[in-house]
Coordinates of C-alpha atoms and ligand atoms in Angstrom, one line a residue:
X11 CA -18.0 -22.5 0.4
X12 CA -16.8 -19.7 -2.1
X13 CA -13.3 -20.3 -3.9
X14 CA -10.6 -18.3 -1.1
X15 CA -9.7 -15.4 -1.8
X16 CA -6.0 -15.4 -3.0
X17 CA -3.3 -13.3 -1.4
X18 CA 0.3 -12.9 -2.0
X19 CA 2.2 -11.8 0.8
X20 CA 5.5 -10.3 -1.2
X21 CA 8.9 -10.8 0.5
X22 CA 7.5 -10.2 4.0
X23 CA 10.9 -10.3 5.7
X24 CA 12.4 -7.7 3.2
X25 CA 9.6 -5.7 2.8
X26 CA 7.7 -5.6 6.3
X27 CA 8.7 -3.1 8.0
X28 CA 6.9 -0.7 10.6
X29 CA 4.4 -4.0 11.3
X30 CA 2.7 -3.8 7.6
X31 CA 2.5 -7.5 8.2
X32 CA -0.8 -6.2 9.9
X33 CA -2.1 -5.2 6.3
X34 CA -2.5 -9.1 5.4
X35 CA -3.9 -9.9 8.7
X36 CA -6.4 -7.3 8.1
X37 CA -7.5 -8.3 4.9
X38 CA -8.0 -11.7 6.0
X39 CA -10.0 -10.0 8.8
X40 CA -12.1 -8.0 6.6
X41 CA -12.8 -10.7 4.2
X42 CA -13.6 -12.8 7.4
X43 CA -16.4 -10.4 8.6
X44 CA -18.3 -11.4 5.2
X45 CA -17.9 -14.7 4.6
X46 CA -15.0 -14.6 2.7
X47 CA -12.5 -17.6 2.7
X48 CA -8.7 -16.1 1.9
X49 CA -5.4 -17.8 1.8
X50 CA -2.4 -16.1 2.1
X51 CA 0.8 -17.5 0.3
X52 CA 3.6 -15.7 1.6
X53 CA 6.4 -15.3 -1.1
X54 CA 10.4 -15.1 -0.8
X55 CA 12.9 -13.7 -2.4
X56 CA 13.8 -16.6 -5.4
X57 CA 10.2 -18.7 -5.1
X58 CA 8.7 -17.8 -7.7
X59 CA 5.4 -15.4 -7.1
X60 CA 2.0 -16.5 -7.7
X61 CA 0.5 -15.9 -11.8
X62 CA -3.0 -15.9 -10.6
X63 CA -3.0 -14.3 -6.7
X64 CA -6.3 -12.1 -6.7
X65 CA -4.5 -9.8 -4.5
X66 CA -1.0 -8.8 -4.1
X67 CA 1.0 -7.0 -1.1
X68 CA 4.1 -5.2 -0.6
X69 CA 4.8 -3.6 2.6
X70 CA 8.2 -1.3 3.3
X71 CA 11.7 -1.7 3.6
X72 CA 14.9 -0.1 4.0
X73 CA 17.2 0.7 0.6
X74 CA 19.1 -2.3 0.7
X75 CA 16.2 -4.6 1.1
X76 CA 13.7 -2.2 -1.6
X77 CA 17.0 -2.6 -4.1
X78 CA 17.0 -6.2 -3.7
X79 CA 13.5 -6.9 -3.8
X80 CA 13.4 -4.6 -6.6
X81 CA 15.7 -6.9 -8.4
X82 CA 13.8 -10.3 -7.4
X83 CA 10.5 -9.0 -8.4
X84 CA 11.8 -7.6 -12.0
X85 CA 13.6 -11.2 -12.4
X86 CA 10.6 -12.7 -11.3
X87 CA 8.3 -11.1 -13.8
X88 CA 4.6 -12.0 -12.5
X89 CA 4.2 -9.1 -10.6
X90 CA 4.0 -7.5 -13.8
X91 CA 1.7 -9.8 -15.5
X92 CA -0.6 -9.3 -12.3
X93 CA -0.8 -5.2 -13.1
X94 CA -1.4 -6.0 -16.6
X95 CA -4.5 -8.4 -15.8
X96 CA -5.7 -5.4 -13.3
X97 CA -5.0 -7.2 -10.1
X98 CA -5.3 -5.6 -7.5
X99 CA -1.7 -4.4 -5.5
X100 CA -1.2 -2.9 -2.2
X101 CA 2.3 -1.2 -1.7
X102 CA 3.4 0.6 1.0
X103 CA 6.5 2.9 1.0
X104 CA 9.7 1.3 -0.6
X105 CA 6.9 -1.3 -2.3
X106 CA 5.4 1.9 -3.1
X107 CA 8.7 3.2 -4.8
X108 CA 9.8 0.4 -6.6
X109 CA 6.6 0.2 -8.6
X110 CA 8.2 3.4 -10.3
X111 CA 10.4 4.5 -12.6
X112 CA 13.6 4.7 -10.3
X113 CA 14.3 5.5 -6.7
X114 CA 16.8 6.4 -4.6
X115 CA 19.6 3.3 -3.7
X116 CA 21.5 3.4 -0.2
X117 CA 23.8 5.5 -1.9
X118 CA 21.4 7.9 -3.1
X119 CA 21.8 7.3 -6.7
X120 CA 18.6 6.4 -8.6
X121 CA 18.0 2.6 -8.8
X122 CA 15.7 1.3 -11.8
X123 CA 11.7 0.6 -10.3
X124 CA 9.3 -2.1 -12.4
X125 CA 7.9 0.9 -14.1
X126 CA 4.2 -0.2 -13.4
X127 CA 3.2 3.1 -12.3
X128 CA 4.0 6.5 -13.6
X129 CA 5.9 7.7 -10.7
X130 CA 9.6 8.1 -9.9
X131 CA 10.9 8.9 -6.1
X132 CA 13.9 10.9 -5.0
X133 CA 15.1 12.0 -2.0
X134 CA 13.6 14.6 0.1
X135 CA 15.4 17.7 1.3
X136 CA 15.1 15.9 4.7
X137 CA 13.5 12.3 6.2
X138 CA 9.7 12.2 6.3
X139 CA 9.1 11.2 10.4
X140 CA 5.7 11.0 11.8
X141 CA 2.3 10.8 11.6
X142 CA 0.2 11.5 8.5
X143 CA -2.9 12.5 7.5
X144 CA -4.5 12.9 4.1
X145 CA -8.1 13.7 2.6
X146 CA -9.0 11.4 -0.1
X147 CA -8.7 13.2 -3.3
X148 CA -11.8 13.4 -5.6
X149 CA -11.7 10.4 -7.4
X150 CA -14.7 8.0 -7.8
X151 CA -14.1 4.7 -7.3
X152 CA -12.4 4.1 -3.5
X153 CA -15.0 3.2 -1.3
X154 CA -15.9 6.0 1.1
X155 CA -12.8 6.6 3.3
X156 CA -13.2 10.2 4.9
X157 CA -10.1 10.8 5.7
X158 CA -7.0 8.3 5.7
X159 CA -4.5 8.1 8.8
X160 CA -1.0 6.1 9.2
X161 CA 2.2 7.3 10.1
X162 CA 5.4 7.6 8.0
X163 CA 9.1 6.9 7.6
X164 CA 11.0 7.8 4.7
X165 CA 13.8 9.8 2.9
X166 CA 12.1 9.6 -1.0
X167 CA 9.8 12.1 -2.0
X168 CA 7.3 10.7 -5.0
X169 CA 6.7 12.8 -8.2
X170 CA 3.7 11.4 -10.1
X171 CA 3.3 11.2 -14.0
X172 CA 0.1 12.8 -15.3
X173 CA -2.1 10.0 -15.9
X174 CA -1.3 9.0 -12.1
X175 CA -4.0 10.5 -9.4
X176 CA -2.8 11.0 -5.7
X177 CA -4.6 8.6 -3.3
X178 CA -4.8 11.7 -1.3
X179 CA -4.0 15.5 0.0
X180 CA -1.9 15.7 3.0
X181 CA -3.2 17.3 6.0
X182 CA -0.5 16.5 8.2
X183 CA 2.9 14.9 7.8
X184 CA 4.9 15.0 4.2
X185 CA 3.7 12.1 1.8
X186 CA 4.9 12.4 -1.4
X187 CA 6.8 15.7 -0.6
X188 CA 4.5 17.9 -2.5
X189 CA 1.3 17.9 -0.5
X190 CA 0.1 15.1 -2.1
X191 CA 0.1 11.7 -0.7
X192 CA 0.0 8.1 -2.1
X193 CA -0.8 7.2 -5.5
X194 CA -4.2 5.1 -7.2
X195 CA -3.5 3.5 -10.8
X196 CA -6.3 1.3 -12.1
X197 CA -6.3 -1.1 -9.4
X198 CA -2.5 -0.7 -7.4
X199 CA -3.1 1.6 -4.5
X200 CA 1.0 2.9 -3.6
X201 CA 1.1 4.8 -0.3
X202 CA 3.3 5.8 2.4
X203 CA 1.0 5.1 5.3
X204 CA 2.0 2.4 7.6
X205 CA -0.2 2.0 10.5
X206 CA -0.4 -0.8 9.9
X207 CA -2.5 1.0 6.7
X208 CA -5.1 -1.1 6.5
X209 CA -5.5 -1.3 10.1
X210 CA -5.9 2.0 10.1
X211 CA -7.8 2.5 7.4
X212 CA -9.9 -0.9 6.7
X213 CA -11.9 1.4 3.7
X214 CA -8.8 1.1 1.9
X215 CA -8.9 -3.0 2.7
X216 CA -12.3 -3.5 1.5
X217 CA -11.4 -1.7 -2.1
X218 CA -9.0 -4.1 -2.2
X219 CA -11.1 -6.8 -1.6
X220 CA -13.9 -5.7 -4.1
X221 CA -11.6 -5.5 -6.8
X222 CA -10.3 -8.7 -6.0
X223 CA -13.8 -10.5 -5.6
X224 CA -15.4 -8.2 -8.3
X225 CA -18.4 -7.8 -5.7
X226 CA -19.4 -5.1 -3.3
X227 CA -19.0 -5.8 0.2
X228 CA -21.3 -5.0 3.3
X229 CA -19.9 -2.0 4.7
X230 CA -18.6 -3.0 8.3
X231 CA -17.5 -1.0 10.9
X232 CA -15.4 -2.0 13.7
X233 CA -16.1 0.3 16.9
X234 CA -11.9 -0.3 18.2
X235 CA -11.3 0.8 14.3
X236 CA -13.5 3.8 14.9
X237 CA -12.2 4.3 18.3
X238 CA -8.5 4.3 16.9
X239 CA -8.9 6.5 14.4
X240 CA -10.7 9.4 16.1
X241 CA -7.8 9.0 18.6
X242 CA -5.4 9.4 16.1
X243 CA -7.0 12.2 14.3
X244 CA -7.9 14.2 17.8
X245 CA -4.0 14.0 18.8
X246 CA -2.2 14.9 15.5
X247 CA -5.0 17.5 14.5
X248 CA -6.3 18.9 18.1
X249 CA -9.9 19.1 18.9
Ligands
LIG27 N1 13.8 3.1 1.7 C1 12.7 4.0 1.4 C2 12.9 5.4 1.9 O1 13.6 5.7 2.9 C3 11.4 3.5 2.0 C4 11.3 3.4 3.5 C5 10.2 2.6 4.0 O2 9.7 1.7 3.4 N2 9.8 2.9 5.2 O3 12.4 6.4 1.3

């Protein structure tokens, strides 16, 4: 039996909103469907996280919780180290955010992020409600998703640096605000999807697991997957 495949589940009761639990459940799914042994260790606020987790996840939160974890994770440190080694990071929403520059606080002013991507969020002229739908951008290297489908809830609006490309273009829905959506840097994938995201979109799940095995996978697809997406896309886009 192969060594498990690492995961660290980051403060999943501040940052687990929306259900993005599901995006651990489905990796442990995915990596199931090939073989793959995982272990989840699910981190709180003050244990210390994981130095060498093959995979890490962040799901969303609500400004007082994204502030706080925000705090724990700079105190912490490791989550740091893990971007530095290339370890792969999921983050969803305020996860997403914090791995910025700054974001907005409860209070609207800008709160300091972990700077491990070139992005800063502020808020948006109004709340981002709803469902969302984006075309992966044209970047080589994210295994073949056609089209990526979640839905979101949020008042920030993302600005990417230059060197930072956008997971994807929004064909419905608001994303980062300016008809981009999401953001890929080496190997953290930010986005605003819930779904839960990798429900949704298990493409994005077996990335993820490459990156964090450093093999290619079997392409697998699920027929209640393929069932839920073309639901999804036939009600939000018609046809
Ligand atoms: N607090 C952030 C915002 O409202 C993120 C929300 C979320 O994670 N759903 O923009």
């Amino acid at each position: 039996m192969s060594d498990p495949v690492v995961i660290a589940s980051i403060y999943p009761d501040l940052l687990g909103t929306y259900g993005d639990g599901g995006n651990v459940i489905t990796l442990r799914h995915r990596a199931a469907l090939r073989g793959l042994p995982t272990e989840v260790i699910a981190v709180q606020p003050g244990d210390a996280l994981p130095d060498g987790a093959d995979l890490y996840v962040l799901g969303g939160g609500e400004d007082t919780a994204q502030v706080a974890a925000c705090e724990a994770l700079q105190k912490d440190g490791a989550l740091a180290r893990a971007a530095q080694r290339g370890a792969p990071i999921l983050a969803i929403c305020a996860g997403y955010q914090l791995l910025g520059t700054f974001f907005p606080d409860a209070t609207g002013s800008p709160a300091p992020g972990l700077e491990l991507i070139d992005l800063s969020t502020s808020r948006l002229p109004a709340r981002a409600v709803g469902e969302l739908v984006a075309d992966p951008t044209d970047r080589p290297g994210l295994l073949g998703a056609d089209r990526f489908t979640g839905y979101e809830n949020h008042a920030g609006g993302t600005t990417l640096g230059p060197g930072v490309a956008p997971l994807g273009r929004v064909v419905a829905g608001v994303g980062n605000g300016d008809g981009t959506e999401g953001a890929v840097s080496g190997h953290i994938v930010g986005t605003y999807l819930h779904g839960p995201c990798l429900v949704r979109n298990p493409d994005i799940a077996d990335q993820l697991l490459e990156w964090a095995t450093g093999s290619p996978l079997t392409p697998v697809t699920e027929a209640a997957v393929a069932d839920l997406r073309a639901e999804r896309f036939r009600t939000v886009l018609g046809g």
